């Protein structure tokens, strides 16, 4: 069962609520002998952590990771790696007034329906704060994958504003607070998001992640498919509402002739002339760049009042104060990268287990 | 590990190749005492099976299911249910000429890259024939869900032709060979697909599945989410390239205000005024209709020649003769329904296991 | 979940009842490219199958295995291997009279308590007939392990009669109908079991299995231990009531000095001077012979009447007619060997997955 | 995969090394709404913790449990419960001299063979310190089971000295430092263990655990058997070399007539006249007391020098200084109880999931 675990051979289990003393995860199955320290993980945490620009929540969390086990004298031992991240800036009082209220778009109502009892402070277990663990696990997954595989993500659309593919420049991504590969779009988004935020509203986003250097052969037929595991991983991210691989939904409008990724040889090696497949055929990597996209819905915590009910069966209006992201999609980029890294690390080990390669 | 298994408590494992003696699956975890016979399964098999119209492959398979275990005196015993479907119309000779050729869009190349050895006849394990098992397992899942939950799917887009939402009529679905809920669109598709087929080409499709009657509370937080399990299940279907829940990718362009599914009370019960969430919040069902959509790429087996290579490292052109669907999306509808049924049956049992409800 | 599955990477799922049309199993995770045919499996089936001597049940089952998938042109493809064994000699009428009666020592009462409905014919799912599947899966596991690992088992005690360790000769095992490595004891057992059978009674047994050639390093710490997986596997065999590794229960009476397996070097390689550990330290193989033993209770189906109740809540006496083994321990030897083979094959792949070795 | 996890629906994952900053575990799948605080767990920790008498290791660990998640306002929320136990008294210097030496009976050699790199301080991950986590998880499992099920264990044999069954008095168990139910034997053991300790030696033990109040019907057929899960759980405890259920190994010498647990009715309810089965038939509980025993080998860390080798391939003698238990079996009692509690809690939920009861 994996209610709170992800992966098979490279597997992590997360725990913790937004306003408890700490959150953390246990990463199991890491190969031994890999150099690892907090320094390998922290940069990814910093990329995700809140409070870094006015376009993300102002909650102030250092998100400092501690490794509590599984690493000895600077190298992994092959035993479980326990990671702990303390919660520093909880301000539980912010949430007291919505204790009984069901915020539309949030899991308040469904957690109550399922469990009959929940930690309502800051969304408790359903808070996006949980994703800090994924980023930490993803940093370890990258070490498992090694330098041959590189994974990077970006935001390609915010609300109604899409990037121009012709302007795509990966080097732009770290230069703006939006993970945007299009310098011009990034400019537009600044105004767009400022307006959104000021109007007490929020917007959705589309994220793309690419993984380069994955050899042909990872994945599995039928139910452990690389793409179904990616879909599972990305859809498990808070606010995700859609996932696609390669040309994705747009492939529905293509003909078979248009969609065929033709093959030729280049220096004796197979080469695809296009990549509609997103690097995956029959659930198995084909050696081309793996491309996945996900849709993130607009932040549900908005200042604008919306109709709702409470746990006592009363109708009311909910207006979510507190410190929220006008577009949660932005901070989802390192999380999406991390999930792809974890899926790939898992499949590297699974492939090696079965085939010895 | 679940390379060839799906689900946790309600779990099935499939086996078999397109041109072997048979295919089948083992369904484990079914509650005892449920009335079940082949008659409960066969209608769903018949809905998926090939050869039923000129718009799907002409392979002639009766797809007759045999129950080999787990049912006694007409009722499930709680032990594994083994289902067997014989392959009748294999015509293996059709495939001999593409034995060494990698058909673009197919798993030929990636299976070879992974395993170094594959049953090339009719795609072997990667054939959509495997999905007959899913439909059979789905029929049992429906019995586990009982009459309160109803699951139905349809095709809402073929290639560039979308249905008109205003024409949506579920009663139209069984009246045309396309699972189309819009009588007018179904007419158009007839011409469209005839042309596609005659030109040796194929097209993609978008499928929608709705599940009504799911109580609030099924699902799980974080990694066993109802939506991530659905994404996993749908993306594992052959030719799937995208999955979305509720408003899905379109929610990226909405604002938080637009996207909020506001709540009121109706006869004292919670009621959502809209369903952008697709019936799932925080990975848990909210009691509203569950809505999932998937994109199916155009059939890769086309008569039009495309550039490829073979396993000997030679460049060549591939043209797939044989009997193929001009739009595999059509036959994917009962498969998508079945996967949703299996995910829901699994979560019904998982929810009951943890909470006793 | 694994109610009817065993293993992680090398994993099999069994199905079928004693008196249904067939039984079978699906073996998943086998590495590709291994030569495999029914001929590799059948000898192990023949060693387990009933009717081979007067000391085992006279049910006449050819136990002919059919491979339905996963093997192509004589080699495994890496996809699931489905194995089917038809039930030929069911004689369901033998069991009609005990339909409602709970046979002491059998699972009749507990299956009813759990499921409220069961296939009572010949024990249904709880019949030792299920173990034919394990033997088939074990034959494949041996192929996965290759020739370097050899696994063999024997009966070292029947009822009160133990073998003399000084007479131990593996070559004797196939020469008598008891898998007995002591020619003299085998003689005694003939008389002993004849008497037992004639008196309408039965006896228990102790079985030992040894695995040679397992390299140091297989297994895992804490919860995937090689010995806990072996204990799990052996205890899951019908009628098993105890499992021990190496010196086992006898190690409780030893001192630490006596129990220490001291180490020296032999030609530069580590060598243990004794093997109280049974080849496993901290859950991981140490390179020495792996030794496991299991206790099998006396056959519960006996001709002597015993007090019981029926499902209607009436007291009565039960006397089990039908064709039963006077000592089920005998036929458990190939089953125990098979379970050890499956555990080892699984750990070979798991070790390779994590460490790449 | 479950290298460091145990259970299916009620599942825990442990992490940590003997001399790292802390150890801990994540308990997943606990039903919501159960009252739980550190006070429910601590008494069990105190029963296992070292330094409580001269017969166990003198390491001084308060073993104070902290609940970091999954409990809100005194009740479980259904989300993962993270438990943390700090290591206080590590004295790492004690181990520096055996850094490269393989202590016979320990996992030093096999961890090196598997991983090539290990935390050698105090046995690292293979230390019995890990079992503190099991005891904590077991305390939660007892809450899941509720008051109807009671689980208690004792030591019935130390080295060559067995208790007299006629003296069995559960009330004696907490009155002596050996968990001994026989006051007279406890006296003898005092002298026996003092002598053992003074001679730089150690002895093994046999432990019995009984679970009362388990209803008929828990467990599962074939591979999720209650007894195979118990065997798995007990054998995963450090130094365990054997597990038996009910009459266990002794049932091998019984006849079927002797071994039959006959049934009668008592006030209309089924009643067994004996309990050779140990409360489990066909892998499913029969409502009688569940009885399991395990053999614990003598502590491998002894002051007496024994022959060994080191990682450089040199022969030498090893003498383990440090603070060790003369009989680790004593402290294994609460651990064995905990594992049985966890197996039962898991099967309670699994049974409820499948059958709704």
PDB file of N, CA and C in Angstrom, chain A residues 1 3 5 8 12 110-111 114-115 130 134 157 201-202 217 219 221 223 225 236 241 243 245 255-257 262-265 277 281 298 307-308 313 315-316 350-351 357, chain B residues 1 3 5 8 12 110-111 114-115 130 134 201-202 217 219 221 223 225 236 241 243 245 251 253 255-257 262-265 277 281 307-308 313 315-316 350-351 357:
ATOM      1  N   UNK A   1       0.850  -1.192   0.000  1.00  0.00           N
ATOM      2  CA  UNK A   1       0.000   0.000   0.000  1.00  0.00           C
ATOM      3  C   UNK A   1       0.882   1.236   0.000  1.00  0.00           C
ATOM      4  N   UNK A   3      -0.271   4.777   0.527  1.00  0.00           N
ATOM      5  CA  UNK A   3      -1.011   6.010   0.766  1.00  0.00           C
ATOM      6  C   UNK A   3      -0.081   7.200   0.959  1.00  0.00           C
ATOM      7  N   UNK A   5       3.505   6.739   0.476  1.00  0.00           N
ATOM      8  CA  UNK A   5       4.804   6.346  -0.076  1.00  0.00           C
ATOM      9  C   UNK A   5       4.743   6.449  -1.587  1.00  0.00           C
ATOM     10  N   UNK A   8       8.950   2.129  -5.987  1.00  0.00           N
ATOM     11  CA  UNK A   8       9.045   0.704  -5.675  1.00  0.00           C
ATOM     12  C   UNK A   8      10.429   0.380  -5.119  1.00  0.00           C
ATOM     13  N   UNK A  12      10.100   6.601  -1.400  1.00  0.00           N
ATOM     14  CA  UNK A  12      10.111   7.501  -0.244  1.00  0.00           C
ATOM     15  C   UNK A  12       8.737   7.588   0.387  1.00  0.00           C
ATOM     16  N   UNK A 110     -13.299  17.175   2.111  1.00  0.00           N
ATOM     17  CA  UNK A 110     -13.086  15.751   1.820  1.00  0.00           C
ATOM     18  C   UNK A 110     -12.309  15.042   2.940  1.00  0.00           C
ATOM     19  N   UNK A 111     -11.365  15.728   3.567  1.00  0.00           N
ATOM     20  CA  UNK A 111     -10.667  15.119   4.714  1.00  0.00           C
ATOM     21  C   UNK A 111     -11.667  14.840   5.842  1.00  0.00           C
ATOM     22  N   UNK A 114     -13.731  11.886   4.898  1.00  0.00           N
ATOM     23  CA  UNK A 114     -13.000  10.619   4.981  1.00  0.00           C
ATOM     24  C   UNK A 114     -12.684  10.247   6.421  1.00  0.00           C
ATOM     25  N   UNK A 115     -12.086  11.187   7.149  1.00  0.00           N
ATOM     26  CA  UNK A 115     -11.515  10.853   8.454  1.00  0.00           C
ATOM     27  C   UNK A 115     -12.366  11.314   9.640  1.00  0.00           C
ATOM     28  N   UNK A 130       3.963  19.826   2.131  1.00  0.00           N
ATOM     29  CA  UNK A 130       4.422  18.427   2.006  1.00  0.00           C
ATOM     30  C   UNK A 130       5.399  18.275   0.854  1.00  0.00           C
ATOM     31  N   UNK A 134       9.290  16.081  -1.217  1.00  0.00           N
ATOM     32  CA  UNK A 134       9.492  15.512  -2.559  1.00  0.00           C
ATOM     33  C   UNK A 134      10.748  16.089  -3.187  1.00  0.00           C
ATOM     34  N   UNK A 157       3.109  28.409 -19.279  1.00  0.00           N
ATOM     35  CA  UNK A 157       1.873  29.183 -19.381  1.00  0.00           C
ATOM     36  C   UNK A 157       1.425  29.584 -17.986  1.00  0.00           C
ATOM     37  N   UNK A 201      -7.231  37.578  -6.334  1.00  0.00           N
ATOM     38  CA  UNK A 201      -7.532  36.430  -7.164  1.00  0.00           C
ATOM     39  C   UNK A 201      -6.275  35.574  -7.383  1.00  0.00           C
ATOM     40  N   UNK A 202      -6.343  34.602  -8.239  1.00  0.00           N
ATOM     41  CA  UNK A 202      -5.202  33.734  -8.515  1.00  0.00           C
ATOM     42  C   UNK A 202      -5.348  33.175  -9.921  1.00  0.00           C
ATOM     43  N   UNK A 217      15.128   1.803 -22.771  1.00  0.00           N
ATOM     44  CA  UNK A 217      14.940   0.541 -22.044  1.00  0.00           C
ATOM     45  C   UNK A 217      14.384   0.660 -20.638  1.00  0.00           C
ATOM     46  N   UNK A 219      11.612   1.534 -17.815  1.00  0.00           N
ATOM     47  CA  UNK A 219      10.148   1.477 -17.833  1.00  0.00           C
ATOM     48  C   UNK A 219       9.712   0.033 -17.809  1.00  0.00           C
ATOM     49  N   UNK A 221       6.302  -2.826 -19.192  1.00  0.00           N
ATOM     50  CA  UNK A 221       5.090  -2.936 -19.972  1.00  0.00           C
ATOM     51  C   UNK A 221       3.859  -2.850 -19.082  1.00  0.00           C
ATOM     52  N   UNK A 223       1.625  -2.119 -16.626  1.00  0.00           N
ATOM     53  CA  UNK A 223       1.179  -1.367 -15.441  1.00  0.00           C
ATOM     54  C   UNK A 223       2.295  -0.694 -14.654  1.00  0.00           C
ATOM     55  N   UNK A 225       4.369   1.221 -16.384  1.00  0.00           N
ATOM     56  CA  UNK A 225       4.876   2.039 -17.485  1.00  0.00           C
ATOM     57  C   UNK A 225       5.563   3.294 -16.966  1.00  0.00           C
ATOM     58  N   UNK A 236      -0.098  13.520  -8.361  1.00  0.00           N
ATOM     59  CA  UNK A 236      -0.137  13.517  -6.896  1.00  0.00           C
ATOM     60  C   UNK A 236       0.332  14.844  -6.305  1.00  0.00           C
ATOM     61  N   UNK A 241      -4.160  19.064 -12.137  1.00  0.00           N
ATOM     62  CA  UNK A 241      -5.436  18.621 -12.726  1.00  0.00           C
ATOM     63  C   UNK A 241      -5.248  17.929 -14.074  1.00  0.00           C
ATOM     64  N   UNK A 243      -2.088  15.840 -16.801  1.00  0.00           N
ATOM     65  CA  UNK A 243      -0.723  15.429 -17.108  1.00  0.00           C
ATOM     66  C   UNK A 243      -0.690  14.980 -18.558  1.00  0.00           C
ATOM     67  N   UNK A 245       2.153  13.573 -21.861  1.00  0.00           N
ATOM     68  CA  UNK A 245       3.490  13.123 -22.255  1.00  0.00           C
ATOM     69  C   UNK A 245       3.687  13.483 -23.725  1.00  0.00           C
ATOM     70  N   UNK A 255      -2.865  13.201 -37.280  1.00  0.00           N
ATOM     71  CA  UNK A 255      -3.053  11.928 -37.973  1.00  0.00           C
ATOM     72  C   UNK A 255      -1.870  11.035 -37.634  1.00  0.00           C
ATOM     73  N   UNK A 256      -2.029   9.764 -37.940  1.00  0.00           N
ATOM     74  CA  UNK A 256      -0.956   8.811 -37.695  1.00  0.00           C
ATOM     75  C   UNK A 256       0.307   9.179 -38.437  1.00  0.00           C
ATOM     76  N   UNK A 257       0.142   9.721 -39.638  1.00  0.00           N
ATOM     77  CA  UNK A 257       1.323  10.106 -40.418  1.00  0.00           C
ATOM     78  C   UNK A 257       2.043  11.267 -39.736  1.00  0.00           C
ATOM     79  N   UNK A 262       9.525   9.327 -36.967  1.00  0.00           N
ATOM     80  CA  UNK A 262      10.311   8.491 -37.865  1.00  0.00           C
ATOM     81  C   UNK A 262      11.736   8.300 -37.312  1.00  0.00           C
ATOM     82  N   UNK A 263      12.363   7.220 -37.755  1.00  0.00           N
ATOM     83  CA  UNK A 263      13.694   6.882 -37.256  1.00  0.00           C
ATOM     84  C   UNK A 263      14.721   6.807 -38.391  1.00  0.00           C
ATOM     85  N   UNK A 264      15.895   7.239 -38.083  1.00  0.00           N
ATOM     86  CA  UNK A 264      17.048   7.090 -38.966  1.00  0.00           C
ATOM     87  C   UNK A 264      18.243   6.703 -38.085  1.00  0.00           C
ATOM     88  N   UNK A 265      19.352   6.459 -38.739  1.00  0.00           N
ATOM     89  CA  UNK A 265      20.581   6.180 -37.995  1.00  0.00           C
ATOM     90  C   UNK A 265      21.483   7.403 -38.022  1.00  0.00           C
ATOM     91  N   UNK A 277       6.304  11.392 -29.141  1.00  0.00           N
ATOM     92  CA  UNK A 277       6.114  10.376 -28.103  1.00  0.00           C
ATOM     93  C   UNK A 277       6.570  10.871 -26.737  1.00  0.00           C
ATOM     94  N   UNK A 281       7.781   4.919 -25.469  1.00  0.00           N
ATOM     95  CA  UNK A 281       6.970   4.091 -26.368  1.00  0.00           C
ATOM     96  C   UNK A 281       6.625   2.795 -25.664  1.00  0.00           C
ATOM     97  N   UNK A 298      -5.649  27.216 -10.494  1.00  0.00           N
ATOM     98  CA  UNK A 298      -5.356  28.435  -9.730  1.00  0.00           C
ATOM     99  C   UNK A 298      -5.408  28.154  -8.226  1.00  0.00           C
ATOM    100  N   UNK A 307     -18.870  31.333  -1.840  1.00  0.00           N
ATOM    101  CA  UNK A 307     -19.908  30.636  -1.078  1.00  0.00           C
ATOM    102  C   UNK A 307     -19.433  29.262  -0.611  1.00  0.00           C
ATOM    103  N   UNK A 308     -19.774  28.955   0.629  1.00  0.00           N
ATOM    104  CA  UNK A 308     -19.433  27.616   1.100  1.00  0.00           C
ATOM    105  C   UNK A 308     -20.325  27.216   2.265  1.00  0.00           C
ATOM    106  N   UNK A 313     -23.033  22.335   9.106  1.00  0.00           N
ATOM    107  CA  UNK A 313     -24.143  22.337   8.165  1.00  0.00           C
ATOM    108  C   UNK A 313     -24.776  23.710   8.012  1.00  0.00           C
ATOM    109  N   UNK A 315     -24.608  27.498   5.843  1.00  0.00           N
ATOM    110  CA  UNK A 315     -24.081  28.176   4.665  1.00  0.00           C
ATOM    111  C   UNK A 315     -23.366  29.447   5.101  1.00  0.00           C
ATOM    112  N   UNK A 316     -22.270  29.788   4.397  1.00  0.00           N
ATOM    113  CA  UNK A 316     -21.520  30.999   4.744  1.00  0.00           C
ATOM    114  C   UNK A 316     -20.636  31.389   3.562  1.00  0.00           C
ATOM    115  N   UNK A 350      14.810  -0.645 -11.107  1.00  0.00           N
ATOM    116  CA  UNK A 350      13.920  -1.739 -11.505  1.00  0.00           C
ATOM    117  C   UNK A 350      14.416  -2.420 -12.780  1.00  0.00           C
ATOM    118  N   UNK A 351      14.855  -1.605 -13.722  1.00  0.00           N
ATOM    119  CA  UNK A 351      15.379  -2.165 -14.973  1.00  0.00           C
ATOM    120  C   UNK A 351      16.629  -2.996 -14.695  1.00  0.00           C
ATOM    121  N   UNK A 357      21.146  -4.906 -16.464  1.00  0.00           N
ATOM    122  CA  UNK A 357      21.844  -3.863 -17.231  1.00  0.00           C
ATOM    123  C   UNK A 357      21.667  -2.501 -16.603  1.00  0.00           C
TER     124      UNK A 357
ATOM    125  N   UNK B   1       5.893  -4.786  -6.159  1.00  0.00           N
ATOM    126  CA  UNK B   1       6.129  -4.387  -7.545  1.00  0.00           C
ATOM    127  C   UNK B   1       4.908  -4.697  -8.383  1.00  0.00           C
ATOM    128  N   UNK B   3       4.711  -4.494 -12.163  1.00  0.00           N
ATOM    129  CA  UNK B   3       4.940  -4.342 -13.598  1.00  0.00           C
ATOM    130  C   UNK B   3       3.732  -4.801 -14.407  1.00  0.00           C
ATOM    131  N   UNK B   5       0.671  -5.770 -12.656  1.00  0.00           N
ATOM    132  CA  UNK B   5      -0.464  -5.787 -11.745  1.00  0.00           C
ATOM    133  C   UNK B   5      -0.965  -4.365 -11.568  1.00  0.00           C
ATOM    134  N   UNK B   8      -4.387  -2.190  -5.289  1.00  0.00           N
ATOM    135  CA  UNK B   8      -3.803  -2.587  -4.011  1.00  0.00           C
ATOM    136  C   UNK B   8      -4.659  -3.670  -3.356  1.00  0.00           C
ATOM    137  N   UNK B  12      -5.530  -6.618  -9.912  1.00  0.00           N
ATOM    138  CA  UNK B  12      -5.498  -7.636 -10.957  1.00  0.00           C
ATOM    139  C   UNK B  12      -4.141  -7.677 -11.631  1.00  0.00           C
ATOM    140  N   UNK B 110      11.596  -0.217 -28.291  1.00  0.00           N
ATOM    141  CA  UNK B 110      11.872  -0.110 -26.851  1.00  0.00           C
ATOM    142  C   UNK B 110      11.852  -1.473 -26.156  1.00  0.00           C
ATOM    143  N   UNK B 111      10.991  -2.384 -26.601  1.00  0.00           N
ATOM    144  CA  UNK B 111      11.028  -3.736 -26.016  1.00  0.00           C
ATOM    145  C   UNK B 111      12.371  -4.393 -26.324  1.00  0.00           C
ATOM    146  N   UNK B 114      14.961  -2.891 -24.133  1.00  0.00           N
ATOM    147  CA  UNK B 114      14.855  -3.326 -22.739  1.00  0.00           C
ATOM    148  C   UNK B 114      15.233  -4.795 -22.565  1.00  0.00           C
ATOM    149  N   UNK B 115      14.599  -5.648 -23.377  1.00  0.00           N
ATOM    150  CA  UNK B 115      14.679  -7.084 -23.133  1.00  0.00           C
ATOM    151  C   UNK B 115      15.634  -7.821 -24.074  1.00  0.00           C
ATOM    152  N   UNK B 130      -4.222  -6.805 -24.869  1.00  0.00           N
ATOM    153  CA  UNK B 130      -4.112  -6.938 -23.403  1.00  0.00           C
ATOM    154  C   UNK B 130      -5.280  -6.266 -22.702  1.00  0.00           C
ATOM    155  N   UNK B 134      -8.472  -5.983 -18.954  1.00  0.00           N
ATOM    156  CA  UNK B 134      -8.873  -4.853 -18.116  1.00  0.00           C
ATOM    157  C   UNK B 134     -10.393  -4.736 -18.099  1.00  0.00           C
ATOM    158  N   UNK B 201      -4.374   6.248 -43.345  1.00  0.00           N
ATOM    159  CA  UNK B 201      -3.940   7.076 -42.229  1.00  0.00           C
ATOM    160  C   UNK B 201      -4.761   6.737 -40.984  1.00  0.00           C
ATOM    161  N   UNK B 202      -4.616   7.498 -39.953  1.00  0.00           N
ATOM    162  CA  UNK B 202      -5.362   7.268 -38.703  1.00  0.00           C
ATOM    163  C   UNK B 202      -5.494   8.592 -37.970  1.00  0.00           C
ATOM    164  N   UNK B 217     -15.230  10.828   0.386  1.00  0.00           N
ATOM    165  CA  UNK B 217     -14.338  10.163   1.328  1.00  0.00           C
ATOM    166  C   UNK B 217     -13.435   9.087   0.757  1.00  0.00           C
ATOM    167  N   UNK B 219     -10.436   7.625  -1.531  1.00  0.00           N
ATOM    168  CA  UNK B 219      -9.168   8.193  -1.968  1.00  0.00           C
ATOM    169  C   UNK B 219      -8.233   8.261  -0.799  1.00  0.00           C
ATOM    170  N   UNK B 221      -4.666  10.715   0.947  1.00  0.00           N
ATOM    171  CA  UNK B 221      -3.845  11.887   0.789  1.00  0.00           C
ATOM    172  C   UNK B 221      -2.521  11.557   0.126  1.00  0.00           C
ATOM    173  N   UNK B 223      -0.038  10.202  -1.814  1.00  0.00           N
ATOM    174  CA  UNK B 223       0.447   9.324  -2.880  1.00  0.00           C
ATOM    175  C   UNK B 223      -0.510   8.208  -3.264  1.00  0.00           C
ATOM    176  N   UNK B 225      -3.640   9.104  -3.972  1.00  0.00           N
ATOM    177  CA  UNK B 225      -4.763   9.962  -4.346  1.00  0.00           C
ATOM    178  C   UNK B 225      -5.660   9.279  -5.374  1.00  0.00           C
ATOM    179  N   UNK B 236      -1.855   4.104 -18.385  1.00  0.00           N
ATOM    180  CA  UNK B 236      -1.316   2.777 -18.686  1.00  0.00           C
ATOM    181  C   UNK B 236      -2.027   2.116 -19.861  1.00  0.00           C
ATOM    182  N   UNK B 241      -1.816   9.444 -24.155  1.00  0.00           N
ATOM    183  CA  UNK B 241      -0.755  10.453 -24.062  1.00  0.00           C
ATOM    184  C   UNK B 241      -1.100  11.574 -23.095  1.00  0.00           C
ATOM    185  N   UNK B 243      -3.902  12.757 -19.553  1.00  0.00           N
ATOM    186  CA  UNK B 243      -5.021  12.490 -18.656  1.00  0.00           C
ATOM    187  C   UNK B 243      -5.371  13.784 -17.940  1.00  0.00           C
ATOM    188  N   UNK B 245      -8.378  15.653 -15.038  1.00  0.00           N
ATOM    189  CA  UNK B 245      -9.480  15.473 -14.105  1.00  0.00           C
ATOM    190  C   UNK B 245     -10.293  16.769 -14.077  1.00  0.00           C
ATOM    191  N   UNK B 251      -8.201  24.356 -16.695  1.00  0.00           N
ATOM    192  CA  UNK B 251      -8.213  25.083 -15.421  1.00  0.00           C
ATOM    193  C   UNK B 251      -6.987  25.977 -15.289  1.00  0.00           C
ATOM    194  N   UNK B 253      -6.089  28.156 -17.300  1.00  0.00           N
ATOM    195  CA  UNK B 253      -6.409  29.496 -17.778  1.00  0.00           C
ATOM    196  C   UNK B 253      -7.494  30.174 -16.927  1.00  0.00           C
ATOM    197  N   UNK B 255      -9.170  31.758 -13.393  1.00  0.00           N
ATOM    198  CA  UNK B 255      -8.745  32.407 -12.153  1.00  0.00           C
ATOM    199  C   UNK B 255      -9.299  31.599 -10.985  1.00  0.00           C
ATOM    200  N   UNK B 256      -8.782  31.885  -9.833  1.00  0.00           N
ATOM    201  CA  UNK B 256      -9.244  31.187  -8.636  1.00  0.00           C
ATOM    202  C   UNK B 256     -10.727  31.395  -8.399  1.00  0.00           C
ATOM    203  N   UNK B 257     -11.196  32.581  -8.713  1.00  0.00           N
ATOM    204  CA  UNK B 257     -12.616  32.867  -8.522  1.00  0.00           C
ATOM    205  C   UNK B 257     -13.466  32.020  -9.476  1.00  0.00           C
ATOM    206  N   UNK B 262     -18.166  26.467  -5.664  1.00  0.00           N
ATOM    207  CA  UNK B 262     -18.831  26.939  -4.454  1.00  0.00           C
ATOM    208  C   UNK B 262     -19.791  25.881  -3.907  1.00  0.00           C
ATOM    209  N   UNK B 263     -20.055  25.982  -2.613  1.00  0.00           N
ATOM    210  CA  UNK B 263     -20.900  24.979  -1.953  1.00  0.00           C
ATOM    211  C   UNK B 263     -22.131  25.616  -1.319  1.00  0.00           C
ATOM    212  N   UNK B 264     -23.217  24.902  -1.396  1.00  0.00           N
ATOM    213  CA  UNK B 264     -24.460  25.252  -0.688  1.00  0.00           C
ATOM    214  C   UNK B 264     -25.026  23.962  -0.093  1.00  0.00           C
ATOM    215  N   UNK B 265     -26.097  24.123   0.625  1.00  0.00           N
ATOM    216  CA  UNK B 265     -26.780  22.945   1.166  1.00  0.00           C
ATOM    217  C   UNK B 265     -28.034  22.679   0.353  1.00  0.00           C
ATOM    218  N   UNK B 277     -13.562  20.634 -10.202  1.00  0.00           N
ATOM    219  CA  UNK B 277     -12.649  19.700  -9.541  1.00  0.00           C
ATOM    220  C   UNK B 277     -12.765  18.282 -10.105  1.00  0.00           C
ATOM    221  N   UNK B 281     -11.068  16.324  -4.469  1.00  0.00           N
ATOM    222  CA  UNK B 281     -10.363  17.429  -3.797  1.00  0.00           C
ATOM    223  C   UNK B 281      -9.314  16.847  -2.860  1.00  0.00           C
ATOM    224  N   UNK B 307       9.555   6.318 -42.444  1.00  0.00           N
ATOM    225  CA  UNK B 307      10.982   5.981 -42.311  1.00  0.00           C
ATOM    226  C   UNK B 307      11.258   5.294 -40.976  1.00  0.00           C
ATOM    227  N   UNK B 308      12.066   4.261 -41.032  1.00  0.00           N
ATOM    228  CA  UNK B 308      12.452   3.631 -39.772  1.00  0.00           C
ATOM    229  C   UNK B 308      13.774   2.890 -39.931  1.00  0.00           C
ATOM    230  N   UNK B 313      20.301  -2.617 -37.742  1.00  0.00           N
ATOM    231  CA  UNK B 313      20.938  -1.321 -37.936  1.00  0.00           C
ATOM    232  C   UNK B 313      20.900  -0.854 -39.378  1.00  0.00           C
ATOM    233  N   UNK B 315      18.550   1.277 -42.366  1.00  0.00           N
ATOM    234  CA  UNK B 315      17.445   2.190 -42.587  1.00  0.00           C
ATOM    235  C   UNK B 315      16.482   1.587 -43.600  1.00  0.00           C
ATOM    236  N   UNK B 316      15.189   1.817 -43.390  1.00  0.00           N
ATOM    237  CA  UNK B 316      14.204   1.274 -44.324  1.00  0.00           C
ATOM    238  C   UNK B 316      12.886   2.031 -44.156  1.00  0.00           C
ATOM    239  N   UNK B 350     -10.048   0.088   0.236  1.00  0.00           N
ATOM    240  CA  UNK B 350      -8.992   0.742   1.017  1.00  0.00           C
ATOM    241  C   UNK B 350      -9.589   1.688   2.057  1.00  0.00           C
ATOM    242  N   UNK B 351     -10.594   2.418   1.653  1.00  0.00           N
ATOM    243  CA  UNK B 351     -11.261   3.336   2.590  1.00  0.00           C
ATOM    244  C   UNK B 351     -11.914   2.552   3.725  1.00  0.00           C
ATOM    245  N   UNK B 357     -15.650   2.337   7.356  1.00  0.00           N
ATOM    246  CA  UNK B 357     -16.916   2.820   6.786  1.00  0.00           C
ATOM    247  C   UNK B 357     -17.065   2.370   5.345  1.00  0.00           C
TER     248      UNK B 357
END
